[in-house]
Tab-separated table of C-alpha atoms and ligand atoms in Angstrom:
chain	number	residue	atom	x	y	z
P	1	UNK	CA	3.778	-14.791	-31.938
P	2	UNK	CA	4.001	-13.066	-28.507
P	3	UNK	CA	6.609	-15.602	-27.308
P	4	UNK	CA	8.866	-15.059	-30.945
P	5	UNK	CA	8.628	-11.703	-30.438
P	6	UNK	CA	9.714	-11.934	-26.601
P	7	UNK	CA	12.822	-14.738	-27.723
P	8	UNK	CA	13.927	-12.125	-30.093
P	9	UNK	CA	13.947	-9.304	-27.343
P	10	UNK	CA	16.141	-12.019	-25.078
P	11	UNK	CA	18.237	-12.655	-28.088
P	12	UNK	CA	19.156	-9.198	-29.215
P	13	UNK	CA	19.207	-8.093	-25.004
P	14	UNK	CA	22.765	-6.478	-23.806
P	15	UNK	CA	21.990	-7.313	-20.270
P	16	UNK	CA	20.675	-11.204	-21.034
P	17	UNK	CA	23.729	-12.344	-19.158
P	18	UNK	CA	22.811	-10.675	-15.817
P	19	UNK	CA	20.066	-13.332	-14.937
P	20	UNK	CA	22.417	-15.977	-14.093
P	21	UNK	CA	23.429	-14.530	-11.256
P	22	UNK	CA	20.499	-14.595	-9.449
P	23	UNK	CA	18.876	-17.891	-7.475
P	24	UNK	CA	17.083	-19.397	-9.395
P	25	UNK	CA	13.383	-20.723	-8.168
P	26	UNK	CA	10.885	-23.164	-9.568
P	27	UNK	CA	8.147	-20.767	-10.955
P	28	UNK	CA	7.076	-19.604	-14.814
P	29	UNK	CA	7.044	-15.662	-14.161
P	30	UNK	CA	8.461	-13.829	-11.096
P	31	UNK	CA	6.792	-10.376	-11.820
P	32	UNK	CA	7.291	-8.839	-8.756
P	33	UNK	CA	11.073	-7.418	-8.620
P	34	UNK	CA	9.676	-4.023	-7.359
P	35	UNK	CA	8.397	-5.467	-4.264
P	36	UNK	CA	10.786	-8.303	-3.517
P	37	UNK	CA	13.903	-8.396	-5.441
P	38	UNK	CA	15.549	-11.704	-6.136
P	39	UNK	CA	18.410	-12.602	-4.160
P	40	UNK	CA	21.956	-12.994	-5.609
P	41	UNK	CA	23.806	-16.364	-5.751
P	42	UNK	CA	26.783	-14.637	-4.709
P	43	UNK	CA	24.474	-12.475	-1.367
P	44	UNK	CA	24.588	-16.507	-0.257
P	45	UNK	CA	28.334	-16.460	-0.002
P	46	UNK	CA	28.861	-13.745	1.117
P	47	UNK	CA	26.585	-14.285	4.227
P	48	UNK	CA	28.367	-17.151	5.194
P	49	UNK	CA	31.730	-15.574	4.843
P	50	UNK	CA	30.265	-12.952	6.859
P	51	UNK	CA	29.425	-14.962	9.968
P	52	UNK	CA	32.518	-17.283	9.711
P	53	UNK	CA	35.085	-14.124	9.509
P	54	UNK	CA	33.684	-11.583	10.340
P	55	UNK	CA	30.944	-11.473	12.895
P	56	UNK	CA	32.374	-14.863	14.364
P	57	UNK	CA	35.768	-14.517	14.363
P	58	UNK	CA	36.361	-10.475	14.957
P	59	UNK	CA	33.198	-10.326	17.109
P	60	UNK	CA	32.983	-7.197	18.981
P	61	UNK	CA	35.862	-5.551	17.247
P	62	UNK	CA	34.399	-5.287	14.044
P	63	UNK	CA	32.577	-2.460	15.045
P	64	UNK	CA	35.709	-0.622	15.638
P	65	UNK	CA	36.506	-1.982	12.060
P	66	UNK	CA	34.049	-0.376	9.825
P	67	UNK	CA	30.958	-1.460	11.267
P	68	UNK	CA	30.118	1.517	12.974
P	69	UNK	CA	30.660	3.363	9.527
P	70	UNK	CA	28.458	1.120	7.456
P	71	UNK	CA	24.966	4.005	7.707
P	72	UNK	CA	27.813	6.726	5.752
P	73	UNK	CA	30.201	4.354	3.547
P	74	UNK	CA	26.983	2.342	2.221
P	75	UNK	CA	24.832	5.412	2.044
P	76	UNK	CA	28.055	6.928	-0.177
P	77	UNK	CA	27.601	3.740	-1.970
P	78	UNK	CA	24.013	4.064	-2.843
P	79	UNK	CA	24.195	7.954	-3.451
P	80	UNK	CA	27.225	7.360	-5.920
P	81	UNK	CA	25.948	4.249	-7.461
P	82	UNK	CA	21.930	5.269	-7.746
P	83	UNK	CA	20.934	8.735	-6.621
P	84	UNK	CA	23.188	10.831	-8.332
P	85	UNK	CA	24.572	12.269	-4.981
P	86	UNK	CA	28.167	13.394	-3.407
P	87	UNK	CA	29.577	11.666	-0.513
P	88	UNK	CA	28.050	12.462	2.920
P	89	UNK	CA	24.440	13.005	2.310
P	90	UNK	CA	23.085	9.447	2.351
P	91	UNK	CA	22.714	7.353	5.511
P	92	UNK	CA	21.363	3.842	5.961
P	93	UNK	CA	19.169	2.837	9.193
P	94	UNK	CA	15.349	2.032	9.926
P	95	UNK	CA	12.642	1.592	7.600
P	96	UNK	CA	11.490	4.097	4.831
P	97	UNK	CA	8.258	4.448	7.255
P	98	UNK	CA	10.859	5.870	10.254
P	99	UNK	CA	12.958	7.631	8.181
P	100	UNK	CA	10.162	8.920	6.488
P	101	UNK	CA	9.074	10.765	10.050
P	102	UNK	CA	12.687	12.507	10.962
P	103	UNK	CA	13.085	13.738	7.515
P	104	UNK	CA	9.914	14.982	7.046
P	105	UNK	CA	9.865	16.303	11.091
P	106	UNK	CA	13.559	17.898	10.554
P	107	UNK	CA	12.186	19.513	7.298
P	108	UNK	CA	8.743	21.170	8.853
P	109	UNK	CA	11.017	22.196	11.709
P	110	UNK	CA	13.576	23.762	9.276
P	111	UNK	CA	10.613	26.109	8.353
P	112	UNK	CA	9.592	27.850	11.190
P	113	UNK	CA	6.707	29.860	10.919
P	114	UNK	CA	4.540	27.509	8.192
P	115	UNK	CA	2.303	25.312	9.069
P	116	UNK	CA	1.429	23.366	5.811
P	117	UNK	CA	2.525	20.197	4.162
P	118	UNK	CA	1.435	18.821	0.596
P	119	UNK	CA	1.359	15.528	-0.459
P	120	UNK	CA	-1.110	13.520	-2.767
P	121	UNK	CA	-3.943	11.506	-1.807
P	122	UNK	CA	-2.321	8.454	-4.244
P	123	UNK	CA	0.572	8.497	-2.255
P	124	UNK	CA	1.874	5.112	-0.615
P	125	UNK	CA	-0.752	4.857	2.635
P	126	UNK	CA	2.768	4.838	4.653
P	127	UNK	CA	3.390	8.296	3.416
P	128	UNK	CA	0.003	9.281	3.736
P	129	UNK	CA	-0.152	7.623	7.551
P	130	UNK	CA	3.203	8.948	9.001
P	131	UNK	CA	2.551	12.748	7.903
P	132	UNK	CA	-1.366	12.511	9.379
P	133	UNK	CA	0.812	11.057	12.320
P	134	UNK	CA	3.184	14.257	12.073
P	135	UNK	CA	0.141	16.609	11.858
P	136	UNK	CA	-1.560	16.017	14.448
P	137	UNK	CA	1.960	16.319	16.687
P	138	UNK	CA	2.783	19.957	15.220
P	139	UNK	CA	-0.591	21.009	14.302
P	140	UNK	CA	0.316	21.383	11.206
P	141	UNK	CA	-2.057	21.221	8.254
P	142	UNK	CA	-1.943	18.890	5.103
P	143	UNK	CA	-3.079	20.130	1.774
P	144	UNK	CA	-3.821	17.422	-0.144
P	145	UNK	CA	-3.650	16.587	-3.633
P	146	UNK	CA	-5.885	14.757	-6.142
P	147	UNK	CA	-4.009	13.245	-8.794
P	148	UNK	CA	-5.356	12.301	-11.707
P	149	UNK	CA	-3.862	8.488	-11.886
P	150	UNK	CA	-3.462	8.773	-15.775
P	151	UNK	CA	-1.158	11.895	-15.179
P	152	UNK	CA	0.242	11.981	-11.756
P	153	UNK	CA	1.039	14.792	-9.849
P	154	UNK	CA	1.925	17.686	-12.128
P	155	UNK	CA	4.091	20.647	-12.028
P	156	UNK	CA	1.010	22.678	-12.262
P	157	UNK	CA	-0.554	21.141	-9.423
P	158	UNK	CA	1.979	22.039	-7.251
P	159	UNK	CA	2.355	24.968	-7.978
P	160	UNK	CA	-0.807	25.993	-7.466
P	161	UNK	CA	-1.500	24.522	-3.730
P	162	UNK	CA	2.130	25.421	-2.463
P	163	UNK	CA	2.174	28.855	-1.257
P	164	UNK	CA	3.614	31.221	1.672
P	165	UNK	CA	2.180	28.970	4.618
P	166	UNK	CA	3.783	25.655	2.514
P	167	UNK	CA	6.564	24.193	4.807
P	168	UNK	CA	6.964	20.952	3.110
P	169	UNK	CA	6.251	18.907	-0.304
P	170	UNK	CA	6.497	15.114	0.072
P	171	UNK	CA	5.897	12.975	-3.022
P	172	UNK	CA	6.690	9.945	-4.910
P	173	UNK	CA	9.141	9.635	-7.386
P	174	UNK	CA	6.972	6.761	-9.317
P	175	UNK	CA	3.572	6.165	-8.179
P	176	UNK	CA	3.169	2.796	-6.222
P	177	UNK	CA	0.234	2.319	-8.061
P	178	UNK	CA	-0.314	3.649	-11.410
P	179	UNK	CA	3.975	3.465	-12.174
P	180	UNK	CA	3.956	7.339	-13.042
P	181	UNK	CA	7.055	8.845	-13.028
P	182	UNK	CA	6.865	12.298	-11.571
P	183	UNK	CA	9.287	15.242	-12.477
P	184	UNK	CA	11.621	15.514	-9.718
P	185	UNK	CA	13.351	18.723	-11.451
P	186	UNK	CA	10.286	21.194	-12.214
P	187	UNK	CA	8.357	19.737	-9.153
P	188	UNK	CA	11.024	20.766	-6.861
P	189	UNK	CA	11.422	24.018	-8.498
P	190	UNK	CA	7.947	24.840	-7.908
P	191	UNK	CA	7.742	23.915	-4.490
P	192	UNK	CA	11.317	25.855	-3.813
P	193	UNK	CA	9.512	29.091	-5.951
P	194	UNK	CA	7.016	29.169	-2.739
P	195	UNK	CA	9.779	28.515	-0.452
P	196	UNK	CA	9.083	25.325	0.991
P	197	UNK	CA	11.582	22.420	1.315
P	198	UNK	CA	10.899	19.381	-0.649
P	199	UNK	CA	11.302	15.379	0.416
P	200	UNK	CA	10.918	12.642	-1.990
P	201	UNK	CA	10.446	9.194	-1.379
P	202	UNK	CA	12.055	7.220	-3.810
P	203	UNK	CA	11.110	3.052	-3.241
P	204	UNK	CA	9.978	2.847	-6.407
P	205	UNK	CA	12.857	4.261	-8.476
P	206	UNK	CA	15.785	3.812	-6.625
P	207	UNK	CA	18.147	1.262	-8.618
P	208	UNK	CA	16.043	1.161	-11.939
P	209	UNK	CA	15.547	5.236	-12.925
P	210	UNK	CA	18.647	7.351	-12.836
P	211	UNK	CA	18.296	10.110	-10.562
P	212	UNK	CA	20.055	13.078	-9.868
P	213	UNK	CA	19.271	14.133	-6.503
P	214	UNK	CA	22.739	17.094	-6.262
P	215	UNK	CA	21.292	18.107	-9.810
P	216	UNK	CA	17.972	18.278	-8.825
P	217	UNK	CA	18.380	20.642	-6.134
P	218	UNK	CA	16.542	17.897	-3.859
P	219	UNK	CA	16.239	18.796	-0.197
P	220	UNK	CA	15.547	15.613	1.257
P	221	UNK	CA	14.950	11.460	-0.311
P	222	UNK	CA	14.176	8.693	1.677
P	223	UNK	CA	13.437	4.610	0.286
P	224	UNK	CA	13.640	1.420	0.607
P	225	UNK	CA	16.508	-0.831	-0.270
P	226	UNK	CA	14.529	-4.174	-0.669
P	227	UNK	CA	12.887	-3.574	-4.076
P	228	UNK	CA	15.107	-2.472	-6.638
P	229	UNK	CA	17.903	-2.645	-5.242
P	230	UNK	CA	17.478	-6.346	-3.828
P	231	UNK	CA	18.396	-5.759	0.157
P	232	UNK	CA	16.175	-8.406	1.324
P	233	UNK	CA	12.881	-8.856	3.613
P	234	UNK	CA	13.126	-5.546	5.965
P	235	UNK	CA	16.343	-4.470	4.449
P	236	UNK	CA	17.494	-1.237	5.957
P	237	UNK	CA	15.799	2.121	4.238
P	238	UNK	CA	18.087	5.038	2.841
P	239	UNK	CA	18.219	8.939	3.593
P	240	UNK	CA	19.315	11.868	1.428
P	241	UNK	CA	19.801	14.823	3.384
P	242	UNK	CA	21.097	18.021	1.086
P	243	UNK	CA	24.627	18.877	2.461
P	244	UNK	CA	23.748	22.278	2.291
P	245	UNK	CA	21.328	21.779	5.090
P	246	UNK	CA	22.883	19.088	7.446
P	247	UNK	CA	23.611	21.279	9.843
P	248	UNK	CA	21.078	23.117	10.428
P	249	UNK	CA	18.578	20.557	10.665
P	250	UNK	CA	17.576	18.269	13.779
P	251	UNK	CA	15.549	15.073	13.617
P	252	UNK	CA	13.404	13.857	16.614
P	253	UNK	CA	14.769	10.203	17.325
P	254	UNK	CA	17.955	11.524	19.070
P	255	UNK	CA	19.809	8.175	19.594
P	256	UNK	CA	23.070	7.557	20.800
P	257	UNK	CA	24.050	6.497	17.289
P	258	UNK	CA	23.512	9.779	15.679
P	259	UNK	CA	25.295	11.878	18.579
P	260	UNK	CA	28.634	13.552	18.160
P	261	UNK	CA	30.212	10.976	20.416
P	262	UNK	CA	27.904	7.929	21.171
P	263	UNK	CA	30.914	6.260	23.391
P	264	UNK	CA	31.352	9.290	25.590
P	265	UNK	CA	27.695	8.804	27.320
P	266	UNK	CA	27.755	12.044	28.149
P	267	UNK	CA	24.563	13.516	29.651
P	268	UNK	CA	23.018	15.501	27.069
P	269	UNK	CA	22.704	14.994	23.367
P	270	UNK	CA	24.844	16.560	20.730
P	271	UNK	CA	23.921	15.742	17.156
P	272	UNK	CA	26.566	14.288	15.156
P	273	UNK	CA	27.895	16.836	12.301
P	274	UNK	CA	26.560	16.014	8.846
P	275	UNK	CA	24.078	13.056	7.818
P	276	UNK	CA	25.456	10.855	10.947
P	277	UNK	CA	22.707	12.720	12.781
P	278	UNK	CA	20.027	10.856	10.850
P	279	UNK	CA	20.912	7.702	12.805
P	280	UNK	CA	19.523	6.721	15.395
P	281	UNK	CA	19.893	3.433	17.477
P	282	UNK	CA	22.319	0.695	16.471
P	283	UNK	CA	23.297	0.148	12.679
P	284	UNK	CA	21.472	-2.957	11.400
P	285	UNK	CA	24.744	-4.325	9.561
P	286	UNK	CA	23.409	-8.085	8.852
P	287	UNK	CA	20.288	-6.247	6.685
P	288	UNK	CA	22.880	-4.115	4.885
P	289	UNK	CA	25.199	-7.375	3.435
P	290	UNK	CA	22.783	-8.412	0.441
P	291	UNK	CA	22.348	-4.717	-1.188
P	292	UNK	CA	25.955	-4.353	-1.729
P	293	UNK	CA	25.565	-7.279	-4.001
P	294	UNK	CA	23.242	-5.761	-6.113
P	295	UNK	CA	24.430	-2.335	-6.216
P	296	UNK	CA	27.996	-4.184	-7.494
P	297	UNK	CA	25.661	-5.781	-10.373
P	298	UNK	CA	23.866	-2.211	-10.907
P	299	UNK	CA	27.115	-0.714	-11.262
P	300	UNK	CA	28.751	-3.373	-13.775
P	301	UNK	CA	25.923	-3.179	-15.917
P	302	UNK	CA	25.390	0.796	-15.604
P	303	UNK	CA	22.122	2.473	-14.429
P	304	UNK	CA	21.061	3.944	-17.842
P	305	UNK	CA	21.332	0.371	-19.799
P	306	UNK	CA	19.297	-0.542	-16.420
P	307	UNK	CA	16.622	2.205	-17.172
P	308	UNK	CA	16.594	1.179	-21.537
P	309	UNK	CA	15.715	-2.618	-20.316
P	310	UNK	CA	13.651	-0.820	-17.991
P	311	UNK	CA	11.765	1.067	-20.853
P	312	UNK	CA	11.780	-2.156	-23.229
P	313	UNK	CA	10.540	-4.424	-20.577
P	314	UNK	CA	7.375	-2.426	-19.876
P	315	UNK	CA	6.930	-1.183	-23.429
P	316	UNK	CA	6.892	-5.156	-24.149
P	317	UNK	CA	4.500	-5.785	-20.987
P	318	UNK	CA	2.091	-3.246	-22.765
P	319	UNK	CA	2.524	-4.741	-26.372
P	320	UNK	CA	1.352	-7.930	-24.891
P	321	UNK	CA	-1.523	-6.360	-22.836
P	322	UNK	CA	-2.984	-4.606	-26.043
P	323	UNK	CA	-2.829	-7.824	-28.214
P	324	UNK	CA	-3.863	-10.647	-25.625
P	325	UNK	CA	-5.529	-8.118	-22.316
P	326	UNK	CA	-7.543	-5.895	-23.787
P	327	UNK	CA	-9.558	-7.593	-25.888
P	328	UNK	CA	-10.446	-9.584	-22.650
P	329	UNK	CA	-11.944	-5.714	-20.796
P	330	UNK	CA	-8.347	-5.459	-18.745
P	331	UNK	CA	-7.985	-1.224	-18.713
P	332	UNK	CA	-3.998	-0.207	-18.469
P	333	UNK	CA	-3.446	2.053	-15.089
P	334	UNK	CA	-0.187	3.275	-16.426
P	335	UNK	CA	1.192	5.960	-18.481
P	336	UNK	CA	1.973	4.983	-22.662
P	337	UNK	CA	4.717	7.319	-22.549
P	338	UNK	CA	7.848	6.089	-21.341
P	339	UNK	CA	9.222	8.979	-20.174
P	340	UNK	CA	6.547	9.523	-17.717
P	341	UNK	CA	6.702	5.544	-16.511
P	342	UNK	CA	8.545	3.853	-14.032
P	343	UNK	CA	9.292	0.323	-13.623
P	344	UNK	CA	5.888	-1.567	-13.388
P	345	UNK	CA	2.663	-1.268	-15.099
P	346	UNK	CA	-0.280	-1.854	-13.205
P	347	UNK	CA	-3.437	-3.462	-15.103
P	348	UNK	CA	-7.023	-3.060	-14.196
P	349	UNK	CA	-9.983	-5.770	-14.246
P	350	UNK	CA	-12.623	-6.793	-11.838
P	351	UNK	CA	-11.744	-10.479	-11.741
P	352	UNK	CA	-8.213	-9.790	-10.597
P	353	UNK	CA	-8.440	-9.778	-7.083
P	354	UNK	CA	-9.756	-13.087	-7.351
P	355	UNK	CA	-7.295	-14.537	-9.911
P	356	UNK	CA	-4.133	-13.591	-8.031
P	357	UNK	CA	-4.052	-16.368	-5.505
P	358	UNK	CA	-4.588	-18.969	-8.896
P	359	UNK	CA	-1.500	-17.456	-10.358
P	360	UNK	CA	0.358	-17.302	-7.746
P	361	UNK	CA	-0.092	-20.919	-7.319
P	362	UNK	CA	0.260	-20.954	-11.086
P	363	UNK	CA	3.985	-20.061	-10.813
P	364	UNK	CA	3.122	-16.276	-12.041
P	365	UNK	CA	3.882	-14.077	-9.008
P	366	UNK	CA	2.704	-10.119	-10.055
P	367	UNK	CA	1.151	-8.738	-6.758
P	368	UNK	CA	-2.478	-7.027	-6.309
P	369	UNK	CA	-3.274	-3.582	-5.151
P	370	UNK	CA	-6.675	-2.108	-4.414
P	371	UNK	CA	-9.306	-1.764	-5.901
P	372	UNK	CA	-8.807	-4.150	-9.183
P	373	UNK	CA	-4.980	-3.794	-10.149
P	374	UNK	CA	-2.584	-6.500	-11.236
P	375	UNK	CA	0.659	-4.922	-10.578
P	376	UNK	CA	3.583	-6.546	-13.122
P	377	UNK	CA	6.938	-5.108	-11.638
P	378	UNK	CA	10.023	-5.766	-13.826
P	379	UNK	CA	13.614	-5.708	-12.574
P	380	UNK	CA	15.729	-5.143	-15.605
P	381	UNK	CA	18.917	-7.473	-14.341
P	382	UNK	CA	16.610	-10.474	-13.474
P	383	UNK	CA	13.543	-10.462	-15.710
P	384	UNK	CA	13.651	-11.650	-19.182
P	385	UNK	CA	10.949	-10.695	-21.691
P	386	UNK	CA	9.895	-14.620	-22.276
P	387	UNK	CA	8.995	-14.004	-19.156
P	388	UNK	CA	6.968	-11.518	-19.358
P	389	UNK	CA	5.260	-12.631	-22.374
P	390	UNK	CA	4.730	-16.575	-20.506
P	391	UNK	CA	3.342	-14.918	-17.499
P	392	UNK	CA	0.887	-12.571	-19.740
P	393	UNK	CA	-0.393	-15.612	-21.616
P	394	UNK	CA	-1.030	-17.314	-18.199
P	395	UNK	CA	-2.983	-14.083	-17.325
P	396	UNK	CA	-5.256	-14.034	-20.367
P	397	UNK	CA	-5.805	-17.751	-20.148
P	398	UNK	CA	-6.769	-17.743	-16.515
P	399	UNK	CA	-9.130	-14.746	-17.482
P	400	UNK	CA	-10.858	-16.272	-20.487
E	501	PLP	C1	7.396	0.136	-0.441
E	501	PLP	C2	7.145	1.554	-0.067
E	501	PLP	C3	7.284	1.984	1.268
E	501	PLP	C4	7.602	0.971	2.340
E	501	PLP	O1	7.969	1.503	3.560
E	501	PLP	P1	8.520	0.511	4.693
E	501	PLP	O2	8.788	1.357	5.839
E	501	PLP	O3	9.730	-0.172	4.112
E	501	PLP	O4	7.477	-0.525	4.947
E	501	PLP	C5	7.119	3.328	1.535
E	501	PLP	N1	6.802	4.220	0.555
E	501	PLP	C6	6.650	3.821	-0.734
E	501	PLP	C7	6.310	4.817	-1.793
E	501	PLP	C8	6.798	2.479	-1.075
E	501	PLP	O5	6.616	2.078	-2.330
């Protein structure tokens, strides 16, 4: 029945076609696309193209042929293509976990005078690590926030800890955990009603929920580029800095890369004008090849058909958990209502912990996050819902 059901879904599914393009591996279920998206067929070409013409045949010239661009025209990319953003607020360089620390330093900064930050004790721990990290520098304090996992972190909730001594807000767009999508628009609001500054991190929702960060009235956005948006192992993270506020802002890691004239080597440091000062050291172009690839696909097949498969993929997931998963004790971490979930759905039991090395080996790949969570992440353009419904099954057998 559960199988019919998911060949029907396939069957009747716009974006079907879009699998193709992927590699293909040996396994029954890859149900991990927002940890580790699948490479493209077409990322393997163009890798070898890149180091037969460009790195090996224009060799150090190529950075005086667009290399030296690629943090600003690929961050246009990305902000056009996923965030909802004008040209010349998004750079890529670093990891989300460093970019994380100058946005969130340039932002406390910005505020001079107030001392706290808010974020949410269910935050991802690097979020949680970096701003104890950034603390304990500025003797700043964090207010932290408990959120109910069911719900997220509300409107409400916000608005009640952010206040005249608030500097900062940093949250998740979806929860790493859980999958609860939080309201970027009234959040931000809220925090901008008590006059603090606001800095989302985005890894889980980049590439699979339309956002509009210009909109939004979003300060700052930082994530990562290997999930959604298929980068690769330690692809390059992203930055949205506000244009309104470029240039007033600085960010700690002064490198030579984000000054007004790296080539100059003068003696003191001038920020670049505009995002450019976000970068740092050295643009890591080889990590930014793949995740052109895929925003190219998310483009041809349109972010809001992206976030419908999105919806129907983990609206299926949970169809199958009530009819073969619950009956077997598993509890559903994530929200019913679509509107309020992102791209994964996380499912409680006791046994999992154990059972994800057997299903791994099984050919089912979810991942497992503390304390008893199986965590099914489902990439719209490479997951079908047979899928889905042949990893579930595996799930339920292993479990009975
Ligand atoms: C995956 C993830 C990160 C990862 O940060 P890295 O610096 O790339 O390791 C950070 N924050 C959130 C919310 C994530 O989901």
């Amino acid at each position: 029945m559960t199988l019919e059901q998911a060949a029907a879904l396939d069957a009747a599914d716009p974006l079907a076609g879009f699998r193709d393009r992927f590699v293909p591996a040996d396994i029954v279920a890859y149900l991990d696309g927002n940890s580790l998206g699948r490479p493209l067929k077409v990322t393997r070409e163009n890798l070898v193209r890149f180091v037969d013409e460009v790195w090996g045949e224009r060799l150090i010239r190529a950075w005086d042929e667009g290399w030296m661009q690629t943090p600003t025209t690929l961050g246009d990319t990305i902000g056009r293509v996923t965030l909802g953003a004008a040209a010349g607020q998004t750079v890529v360089a670093d990891s989300t976990t460093v970019l994380l620390y100058k946005v969130v330093r340039a932002a406390l900064d910005a505020r001079a005078g107030r001392t706290e930050i808010v974020l949410d004790t269910g935050n991802f721990p690097t979020d949680r690590y970096v701003l104890e990290g950034i603390a304990a520098e500025r003797g700043a304090t964090l207010r932290w926030i408990d959120a109910d996992p069911a719900t997220g972190v509300t409107t409400e909730q916000v608005a009640a800890v952010a206040g005249p001594d608030t500097a900062v807000v940093l949250l998740s767009h979806v929860a790493f955990r859980s999958g609860y999508l939080a309201d970027v628009p009234a959040i931000t609001a809220a925090a901008h009603d008590a006059g603090a500054l606001v800095v989302w991190d985005l890894c889980h929702s980049v590439g699979v929920v339309p956002l509009r960060l210009d909109a939004w009235g979003v300060d700052f956005a930082v994530g990562c580029t290997y999930k959604y948006l298929n980068g690769g192992p330690g692809a390059p993270a992203f930055a949205y800095v506000a244009a309104a506020l470029q240039d007033d802002v600085r960010q700690p890691i002064q490198g030579w890369m984000g000054s007004a004239d790296p080539f100059t080597m003068g003696p003191g440091y001038q920020p670049a004008g505009g995002v450019r000062r976000f970068v740092s050291g050295t643009p890591p172009v080889v990590g930014m090849l793949p995740m052109r690839d895929m925003l190219d696909l998310v483009e041809e097949a349109g972010l809001d058909a992206i976030r419908a498969k999105s919806v129907a993929l983990t609206s299926f997931a949970l169809d199958v958990y009530d009819a073969e998963l619950a009956p077997l004790g598993v509890e559903a971490a994530t929200p019913r209502d679509p509107a309020r979930r992102g791209g994964h759905v996380t499912l409680d039991h006791p046994a999992f912990r154990e059972l994800v090395p057997r299903l791994w080996k099984l050919g089912v790949i979810p991942d497992f996050r503390p304390p008893d969570g199986l965590r099914v992440g489902l990439s719209p353009l490479s997951t079908s819902f047979t899928e889905v419904a042949r990893g579930l099954l595996v799930v339920a057998d292993e479990l009975r």
